[in-house]
Amino acid sequence: MLLFSMPSRLLRTVLALFFFLLAAASANAAPSTLDTIKQRGVLLWGCDIAGGAPLAFPDPKDPSRLLGFEADIAEAIARELGVRAQVVQTEWDSLVPGLERGNYDIAMNGLEIIPERQKRVLMSRPYYVYTLQLVVRKDETRINSIADLKGMTVGTLAGAMADSLLRKIGGVTLKSYSAVWPYDDLALGRIDAAFLDTPITAYYAKPDKRLKYVGPPEGEGFYGIAIRKDDRELKQAIDKVIDKLLRTGELKNIYDKWDLWDKTQTKLFETAAATDTASKLRTDSDEAPLSTFLPSLLKGAGMTVVLSIISMALAIGLGICLAFLRMYGPGALSAASAVYIEVYRGTPLLIQLFIIYYGLPNIGIVLSPFAAAIIGLGMNYAAYEAEVYRGGIEAVPKGQMEAALSLGMPRLLALRRIILPQAFRISLPAVTNDFIALFKDSSIVSVIAMVELTKTYSILAATTLRYFELGLVVALLYFGMSWPLSIMARRLERKLKGHK
Amino acid sequence: MIKIRNLYKSFGNHKLFQGIDLEVKKGEVIVLIGPSGSGKSTLLRCINGLEHFEQGEIDVAEIALHSLNRSRPSREDAEAIRQVRLKVGMVFQQFNLFPHMTVLENVVEAPVRVLGIDRGTAEKDALSFLRRINLESKALARPATLSGGEQQRVAIARALAMRPQAMLFDEPTASLDPETVGDVLAVIRDLVYQEGMTTLISTHEMGFAREIAHEVVVFDKGEIVEQGPPESIFTSPGQERTRTFLRRVLAK
């Protein structure tokens, strides 16, 4: 109605503008990614620079600068395309999904050329041949090759070939790392061995005096650059550039600079080999029905439940102590409790977990991932519980304590028999809420190599690239566990209310 | 039984009592009257240690409270206050029943936990108290399901179950519906006439005060204006402030 009542000239102008914008928008969608790169003069490349050296990492002296052989290659490619390179920081697990979403033009960060990946994205011709190196503690005598790994706990990289090779041996407990390397855990005895790509091993494990190499390098594979499925033109351009860098020897120079050139790299000249090696690793995970993953997901879910329950028990116990100290403790203890609560509520759980797991070993306290997870979650939630209980106790009318005292009850007895049972009823809804929150927050402990439901998901998804379906299944598992919990909590609440 | 000498009490900068004296003999019934905020409740709360005071002495059944540091009591002081509370029962304006317990549990709790009486005996005792206040049938009910008058009668039974030597009633009928006031007063009356319980009551029920008191004490602004037998206070008050107060209450 409004539109028709407008003066016709204005209407025409508005319509013209509308169609102009429409045309402009569709014209924008037309150019290829290669044209877009040239137009904007910047090649955007996705990479997890937190993944570390020597692939791509921030210069410790000037964190705004990027170092690493992949950084060098990205520069070279950009130069050949007549543009400059700019990195887009992305979690390693999310590199391919990020590429598909159009966050950047290409992804390069030790992405192996494997069929699972090639189903979703194009892979350029290889720019590096990697092998896998087994690393153990200096004093290790049991392990001399990967065949000795049966029954051992081994650290690898999520979604990598190391993972697939070790699964073939069987009986090996795998621990997938992504945010940090497993070498500290290895030196501390949390795992028995580490099995990672050679560039990483060369940079992190070789100089480490607590560790040693055992066995020959295993299972050759290729790193390639990931490009979106419909960007054939860009793939051709990048293949051509890599070919040129190889022939002119620039690539060798880059690898020499990082001490990475060895005779296996000559295989880069025979590109065809890439698919052969890769097909050795072919797994049928892509065609497998979702139910194949259910056992490991359920195992992860079980771990999540156990973790949540024990952490919550710790949080409740410690929370009660903190609340009591804060309310009734002598000055110093009361202040200490207040500080504890404020510090734990005022800092991120993630940082607390990192300090407990990776920081405490510096002062000689080495915790297993399980213990660290429980202590981290429990101590964090204790701060919230303490405040909930304090609120509950303060919400009990003053007359209750007076009535109890006037009956000759000592203060402690009055607290235990009269105040706390009422405070408990008042606090209960908040406590069940916290438990549901903790249940979901427990996913955060996956950063300290704790394999619970979320970690199981990220491992499976990274290997199979079935982020969507597996994600739905995992979300459903979480929901299926927390929903009955909130129903039970509501029922309990109603029952207690009725008794008032 | 209860002796108060030269009591000083203030709330922050507000000085309430500046030297109060009062004595309650065994078996005596004393009714405190006076406007709201005149100090009746505070005096009762001082007697059983719910309020501390700055100066003066309170002796309850030979236990002296004057030397205690009541704001931060030591262990011995806290125990002395507790001994006093075992000797005098208290009934509050707001009843203060324990909502998470049944009526019976409310009555049994302190005898079992504090006096160490075994639960069976305590329950039998409690039931006989409940029978006396005519609430035996509600023994297993929760306080929230009871009327105000019923709750207050349970609160009285709960205090009596500790076998106190004296009772303090702090405006026991002030928050009750008019139709339930009578039942509560009947219980107090019964206690006084049948058992000769030493009793201190603050109340606005003038008829009841006149009927039951051996002595009436008139409070105003933290001072005892006058005190004497009910007949003289109600028919020929000696002080203008008493007359003003009585005119105001009785006009209602």
XYZ file of C-alpha atoms in Angstrom, chain A residues 53-55 57 68-70 72 128-131 197-207 213 250-265:
40
model
C 57.290 -24.374 13.294
C 58.682 -25.094 10.813
C 55.569 -24.987 8.606
C 54.603 -19.642 12.675
C 58.308 -21.091 8.112
C 58.755 -22.901 4.820
C 55.068 -22.693 4.012
C 58.048 -18.817 2.123
C 56.673 -31.555 -0.006
C 57.274 -35.246 0.613
C 56.934 -36.071 4.262
C 57.636 -39.215 6.214
C 55.340 -35.789 10.326
C 59.083 -35.309 9.792
C 59.109 -31.510 9.522
C 57.516 -31.233 12.922
C 59.723 -33.946 14.386
C 62.839 -32.303 12.994
C 61.968 -28.980 14.516
C 60.613 -29.992 17.911
C 61.940 -33.448 18.828
C 65.425 -33.478 17.340
C 66.842 -30.737 19.574
C 64.544 -41.131 17.202
C 63.759 -22.077 -5.506
C 61.817 -24.731 -3.637
C 65.049 -26.565 -2.809
C 66.507 -23.298 -1.538
C 63.556 -22.835 0.748
C 63.898 -26.376 2.135
C 67.652 -26.001 2.527
C 67.039 -22.882 4.553
C 64.856 -24.896 6.924
C 67.164 -27.961 6.803
C 64.409 -30.055 5.262
C 65.759 -31.075 1.865
C 66.512 -34.767 1.613
C 66.634 -37.250 -1.236
C 62.986 -38.201 -0.815
C 62.106 -34.697 -1.998
